[in-house]
Short mmCIF file of C-alpha atoms in Angstrom, two decimals:
data_model
loop_
_atom_site.label_atom_id
_atom_site.label_comp_id
_atom_site.label_asym_id
_atom_site.label_seq_id
_atom_site.Cartn_x
_atom_site.Cartn_y
_atom_site.Cartn_z
CA GLN A 19 27.52 0.65 -1.39
CA LYS A 20 26.47 -2.54 -3.13
CA GLU A 21 28.78 -5.51 -2.62
CA VAL A 22 29.12 -6.09 -6.36
CA GLU A 23 28.44 -3.18 -8.69
CA GLN A 24 27.89 -3.15 -12.42
CA ASN A 25 26.65 -0.49 -14.78
CA SER A 26 23.20 -1.62 -15.87
CA GLY A 27 23.68 -0.36 -19.43
CA PRO A 28 22.66 -0.91 -22.08
CA LEU A 29 26.16 -0.97 -23.51
CA SER A 30 25.85 -0.72 -27.25
CA VAL A 31 28.72 -1.73 -29.54
CA PRO A 32 28.88 -2.35 -33.30
CA GLU A 33 29.42 -5.84 -34.62
CA GLY A 34 33.12 -6.72 -34.71
CA ALA A 35 34.10 -4.26 -31.98
CA ILE A 36 35.46 -5.02 -28.53
CA ALA A 37 32.90 -4.91 -25.72
CA SER A 38 34.28 -4.04 -22.29
CA LEU A 39 32.21 -4.90 -19.25
CA ASN A 40 33.28 -3.79 -15.79
CA CYS A 41 32.53 -4.85 -12.24
CA THR A 42 33.71 -3.56 -8.87
CA TYR A 43 33.41 -5.32 -5.52
CA SER A 44 33.64 -4.11 -1.96
CA ASP A 45 35.04 -7.06 -0.01
CA ARG A 46 38.84 -7.18 -0.17
CA GLY A 47 38.70 -10.78 1.03
CA SER A 48 37.02 -11.92 -2.18
CA GLN A 49 38.90 -14.76 -3.77
CA SER A 50 37.05 -16.02 -6.84
CA PHE A 51 35.38 -14.09 -9.64
CA PHE A 52 32.94 -15.29 -12.23
CA TRP A 53 31.23 -13.97 -15.35
CA TYR A 54 27.85 -15.28 -16.42
CA ARG A 55 25.84 -14.57 -19.55
CA GLN A 56 22.05 -14.51 -19.35
CA TYR A 57 19.85 -14.31 -22.40
CA SER A 58 16.39 -12.84 -21.91
CA GLY A 59 14.08 -15.37 -20.26
CA LYS A 60 16.88 -17.91 -19.79
CA SER A 61 19.06 -18.95 -16.87
CA PRO A 62 22.60 -17.64 -16.28
CA GLU A 63 25.39 -19.53 -18.01
CA LEU A 64 28.97 -19.51 -16.70
CA ILE A 65 31.41 -18.20 -19.30
CA MET A 66 34.59 -17.32 -17.39
CA PHE A 67 36.17 -17.50 -13.96
CA ILE A 68 39.37 -15.96 -12.66
CA TYR A 69 41.21 -16.30 -9.37
CA SER A 70 44.54 -14.50 -9.86
CA ASN A 71 45.48 -10.96 -10.78
CA GLY A 72 46.02 -10.43 -14.47
CA ASP A 73 44.34 -11.63 -17.62
CA LYS A 74 42.74 -14.94 -18.51
CA GLU A 75 41.77 -15.62 -22.10
CA ASP A 76 39.27 -18.12 -23.48
CA GLY A 77 38.50 -17.74 -27.16
CA ARG A 78 36.99 -14.31 -27.77
CA PHE A 79 36.63 -13.67 -24.04
CA THR A 80 39.24 -12.20 -21.70
CA ALA A 81 38.69 -11.75 -17.99
CA GLN A 82 40.87 -9.22 -16.18
CA LEU A 83 41.31 -9.03 -12.41
CA ASN A 84 42.90 -6.29 -10.34
CA LYS A 85 42.54 -7.08 -6.65
CA ALA A 86 44.32 -3.92 -5.51
CA SER A 87 41.71 -1.80 -7.27
CA GLN A 88 38.91 -4.30 -6.57
CA TYR A 89 37.66 -4.58 -10.11
CA VAL A 90 37.17 -7.34 -12.59
CA SER A 91 36.34 -6.89 -16.24
CA LEU A 92 35.29 -8.94 -19.22
CA LEU A 93 36.40 -8.15 -22.75
CA ILE A 94 34.58 -9.64 -25.70
CA ARG A 95 36.54 -9.38 -28.94
CA ASP A 96 34.89 -9.43 -32.37
CA SER A 97 31.46 -8.92 -30.78
CA GLN A 98 28.58 -10.68 -32.51
CA PRO A 99 24.84 -9.96 -32.35
CA SER A 100 24.53 -13.33 -30.58
CA ASP A 101 26.58 -11.86 -27.72
CA SER A 102 23.66 -9.53 -26.95
CA ALA A 103 22.64 -10.52 -23.43
CA THR A 104 22.96 -9.46 -19.80
CA TYR A 105 26.36 -10.20 -18.27
CA LEU A 106 26.48 -10.92 -14.56
CA CYS A 107 29.56 -10.54 -12.41
CA ALA A 108 29.73 -12.80 -9.34
CA VAL A 109 32.16 -12.90 -6.46
CA ASN A 110 32.98 -15.52 -3.86
CA ARG A 111 33.48 -13.78 -0.54
CA ASP A 112 35.03 -16.72 1.22
CA THR A 113 35.77 -20.35 0.70
CA GLY A 114 33.39 -23.05 1.77
CA ARG A 115 29.74 -22.59 2.38
CA ARG A 116 28.74 -19.14 1.15
CA ALA A 117 26.81 -18.51 -2.03
CA LEU A 118 28.20 -16.26 -4.73
CA THR A 119 27.30 -12.59 -4.59
CA PHE A 120 25.94 -11.45 -7.93
CA GLY A 121 25.89 -8.00 -9.44
CA SER A 122 22.72 -6.79 -11.09
CA GLY A 123 24.22 -7.24 -14.55
CA THR A 124 25.11 -5.15 -17.59
CA ARG A 125 22.97 -5.43 -20.68
CA LEU A 126 25.05 -5.63 -23.85
CA GLN A 127 23.62 -4.85 -27.27
CA VAL A 128 25.71 -5.69 -30.33
CA GLN A 129 24.44 -3.78 -33.35
CA PRO A 130 24.68 -5.59 -36.73
CA GLU B 67 20.70 -36.48 -18.10
CA THR B 68 23.45 -34.04 -17.25
CA GLY B 69 23.81 -30.76 -15.39
CA VAL B 70 20.97 -29.29 -13.40
CA THR B 71 17.37 -30.07 -14.28
CA GLN B 72 14.21 -28.39 -13.05
CA THR B 73 10.56 -29.37 -13.30
CA PRO B 74 8.11 -28.11 -14.19
CA ARG B 75 9.42 -25.54 -16.66
CA HIS B 76 6.21 -23.52 -16.48
CA LEU B 77 3.61 -23.38 -13.72
CA VAL B 78 0.40 -21.42 -13.35
CA MET B 79 -1.28 -21.58 -9.98
CA GLY B 80 -3.98 -19.85 -8.03
CA MET B 81 -3.34 -18.17 -4.71
CA THR B 82 -4.92 -21.04 -2.78
CA ASN B 83 -3.06 -23.85 -4.55
CA LYS B 84 -0.18 -25.90 -3.22
CA LYS B 85 2.54 -26.90 -5.66
CA SER B 86 6.17 -27.99 -5.58
CA LEU B 87 9.18 -27.20 -7.74
CA LYS B 88 11.79 -29.88 -8.19
CA CYS B 89 15.49 -29.58 -8.91
CA GLU B 90 18.02 -32.33 -9.52
CA GLN B 91 21.74 -31.97 -10.09
CA HIS B 92 23.88 -34.61 -11.79
CA LEU B 93 27.23 -32.90 -11.14
CA GLY B 94 28.18 -34.47 -7.80
CA HIS B 95 28.05 -31.08 -6.08
CA ASN B 96 27.55 -30.62 -2.35
CA ALA B 97 25.67 -27.29 -2.35
CA MET B 98 22.33 -26.35 -3.86
CA TYR B 99 20.53 -23.01 -4.10
CA TRP B 100 17.17 -21.47 -4.86
CA TYR B 101 17.06 -18.04 -6.52
CA LYS B 102 14.16 -15.84 -7.54
CA GLN B 103 14.37 -13.52 -10.53
CA SER B 104 11.50 -11.15 -11.17
CA ALA B 105 11.11 -9.47 -14.56
CA LYS B 106 14.08 -7.21 -15.33
CA LYS B 107 15.33 -7.55 -11.74
CA PRO B 108 18.57 -8.97 -10.33
CA LEU B 109 18.89 -12.46 -8.93
CA GLU B 110 17.63 -12.81 -5.37
CA LEU B 111 19.14 -15.61 -3.31
CA MET B 112 16.45 -17.43 -1.35
CA PHE B 113 17.94 -20.55 0.25
CA VAL B 114 21.28 -22.33 0.45
CA TYR B 115 21.86 -25.97 1.31
CA ASN B 116 25.25 -27.53 2.02
CA PHE B 117 25.36 -31.31 2.43
CA LYS B 118 21.54 -31.30 2.86
CA GLU B 119 21.75 -28.73 5.68
CA GLN B 120 20.12 -25.34 5.20
CA THR B 121 22.78 -22.71 5.76
CA GLU B 122 21.04 -19.58 4.47
CA ASN B 123 17.49 -18.30 4.44
CA ASN B 124 17.38 -14.75 3.18
CA SER B 125 14.22 -13.63 4.97
CA VAL B 126 12.02 -15.59 2.62
CA PRO B 127 8.30 -15.66 3.51
CA SER B 128 7.06 -18.90 5.04
CA ARG B 129 4.80 -19.53 2.05
CA PHE B 130 8.01 -20.81 0.42
CA SER B 131 9.24 -23.99 2.08
CA PRO B 132 12.44 -25.68 0.85
CA GLU B 133 13.32 -29.34 1.25
CA CYS B 134 16.62 -31.05 0.52
CA PRO B 135 16.40 -34.83 1.05
CA ASN B 136 19.92 -35.45 -0.31
CA SER B 137 22.75 -33.60 -2.01
CA SER B 138 21.28 -34.20 -5.47
CA HIS B 139 17.67 -33.13 -4.97
CA LEU B 140 16.08 -29.87 -3.91
CA PHE B 141 12.42 -28.95 -3.69
CA LEU B 142 10.58 -25.70 -3.18
CA HIS B 143 7.08 -26.17 -1.78
CA LEU B 144 4.69 -23.35 -2.55
CA HIS B 145 1.41 -22.50 -0.79
CA THR B 146 -0.90 -19.50 -0.63
CA LEU B 147 1.31 -17.48 -2.94
CA GLN B 148 0.67 -13.91 -4.00
CA PRO B 149 0.65 -12.47 -7.54
CA GLU B 150 3.93 -10.66 -6.75
CA ASP B 151 5.55 -14.07 -6.34
CA SER B 152 5.31 -14.57 -10.08
CA ALA B 153 8.89 -14.88 -11.31
CA LEU B 154 11.53 -17.18 -12.72
CA TYR B 155 12.70 -19.58 -10.00
CA LEU B 156 16.21 -20.83 -10.56
CA CYS B 157 17.98 -23.73 -8.93
CA ALA B 158 21.77 -23.91 -8.92
CA SER B 159 24.46 -26.19 -7.55
CA SER B 160 28.13 -25.85 -6.79
CA GLN B 161 31.03 -27.64 -5.19
CA GLY B 162 31.71 -25.68 -2.03
CA GLY B 163 32.05 -21.99 -2.84
CA GLY B 164 32.93 -22.50 -6.49
CA ALA B 165 31.10 -21.65 -9.65
CA GLU B 166 27.36 -22.14 -9.51
CA PHE B 167 25.66 -23.99 -12.33
CA PHE B 168 22.06 -23.12 -12.98
CA GLY B 169 19.11 -25.14 -14.12
CA PRO B 170 16.77 -23.82 -16.83
CA GLY B 171 14.35 -22.40 -14.28
CA THR B 172 10.62 -22.64 -13.60
CA ARG B 173 8.52 -19.77 -14.90
CA LEU B 174 5.84 -19.31 -12.22
CA THR B 175 2.66 -17.31 -12.68
CA VAL B 176 0.37 -16.77 -9.70
CA LEU B 177 -3.16 -15.73 -10.60
#
């Protein structure tokens, strides 16, 4: 089992719809959770982070965390073609010196 | 300049060349990372430095040699590379185990 799992996609949604991206992780000791967006040929860009169970909203983006079920999700409301990218989920397994563990990403396509 | 910068942005080298990639972070972070991303592949962590000390080396071949002279600068020295080493090389920094901030990357082509 991979430490951080994401469906590779592509996930295709029409413009204006809600895109739902999911991520599961294996280490129950994970404490911090991050979502990155990566456009083709570009570097990953941090868009959201969440530490506590529940929802966290930032503009059109909502991150949801459920530690009991070991999943974290990202909702994108009113999806735009410019949201078409690969979304990477990343998890911090412990505090201090360890690097984030990244999933392989879900490719999102927003159809105009 | 702000954030994380990388130079050069593009590099073409032969298998017998020696070159270096440079990364500089202006965020006051204490950790720096090198990642490799091949075409349509996931990120691969290569090296981790905390307070200039290397704390992770994920079985990277010795033809890649990192150097971290201080908490703001990170180098990746390259020699006798193979064509399969062609990829996007990404530098990132973070404060402890927090969010990592990436530079724009160096697109490397090995002929």
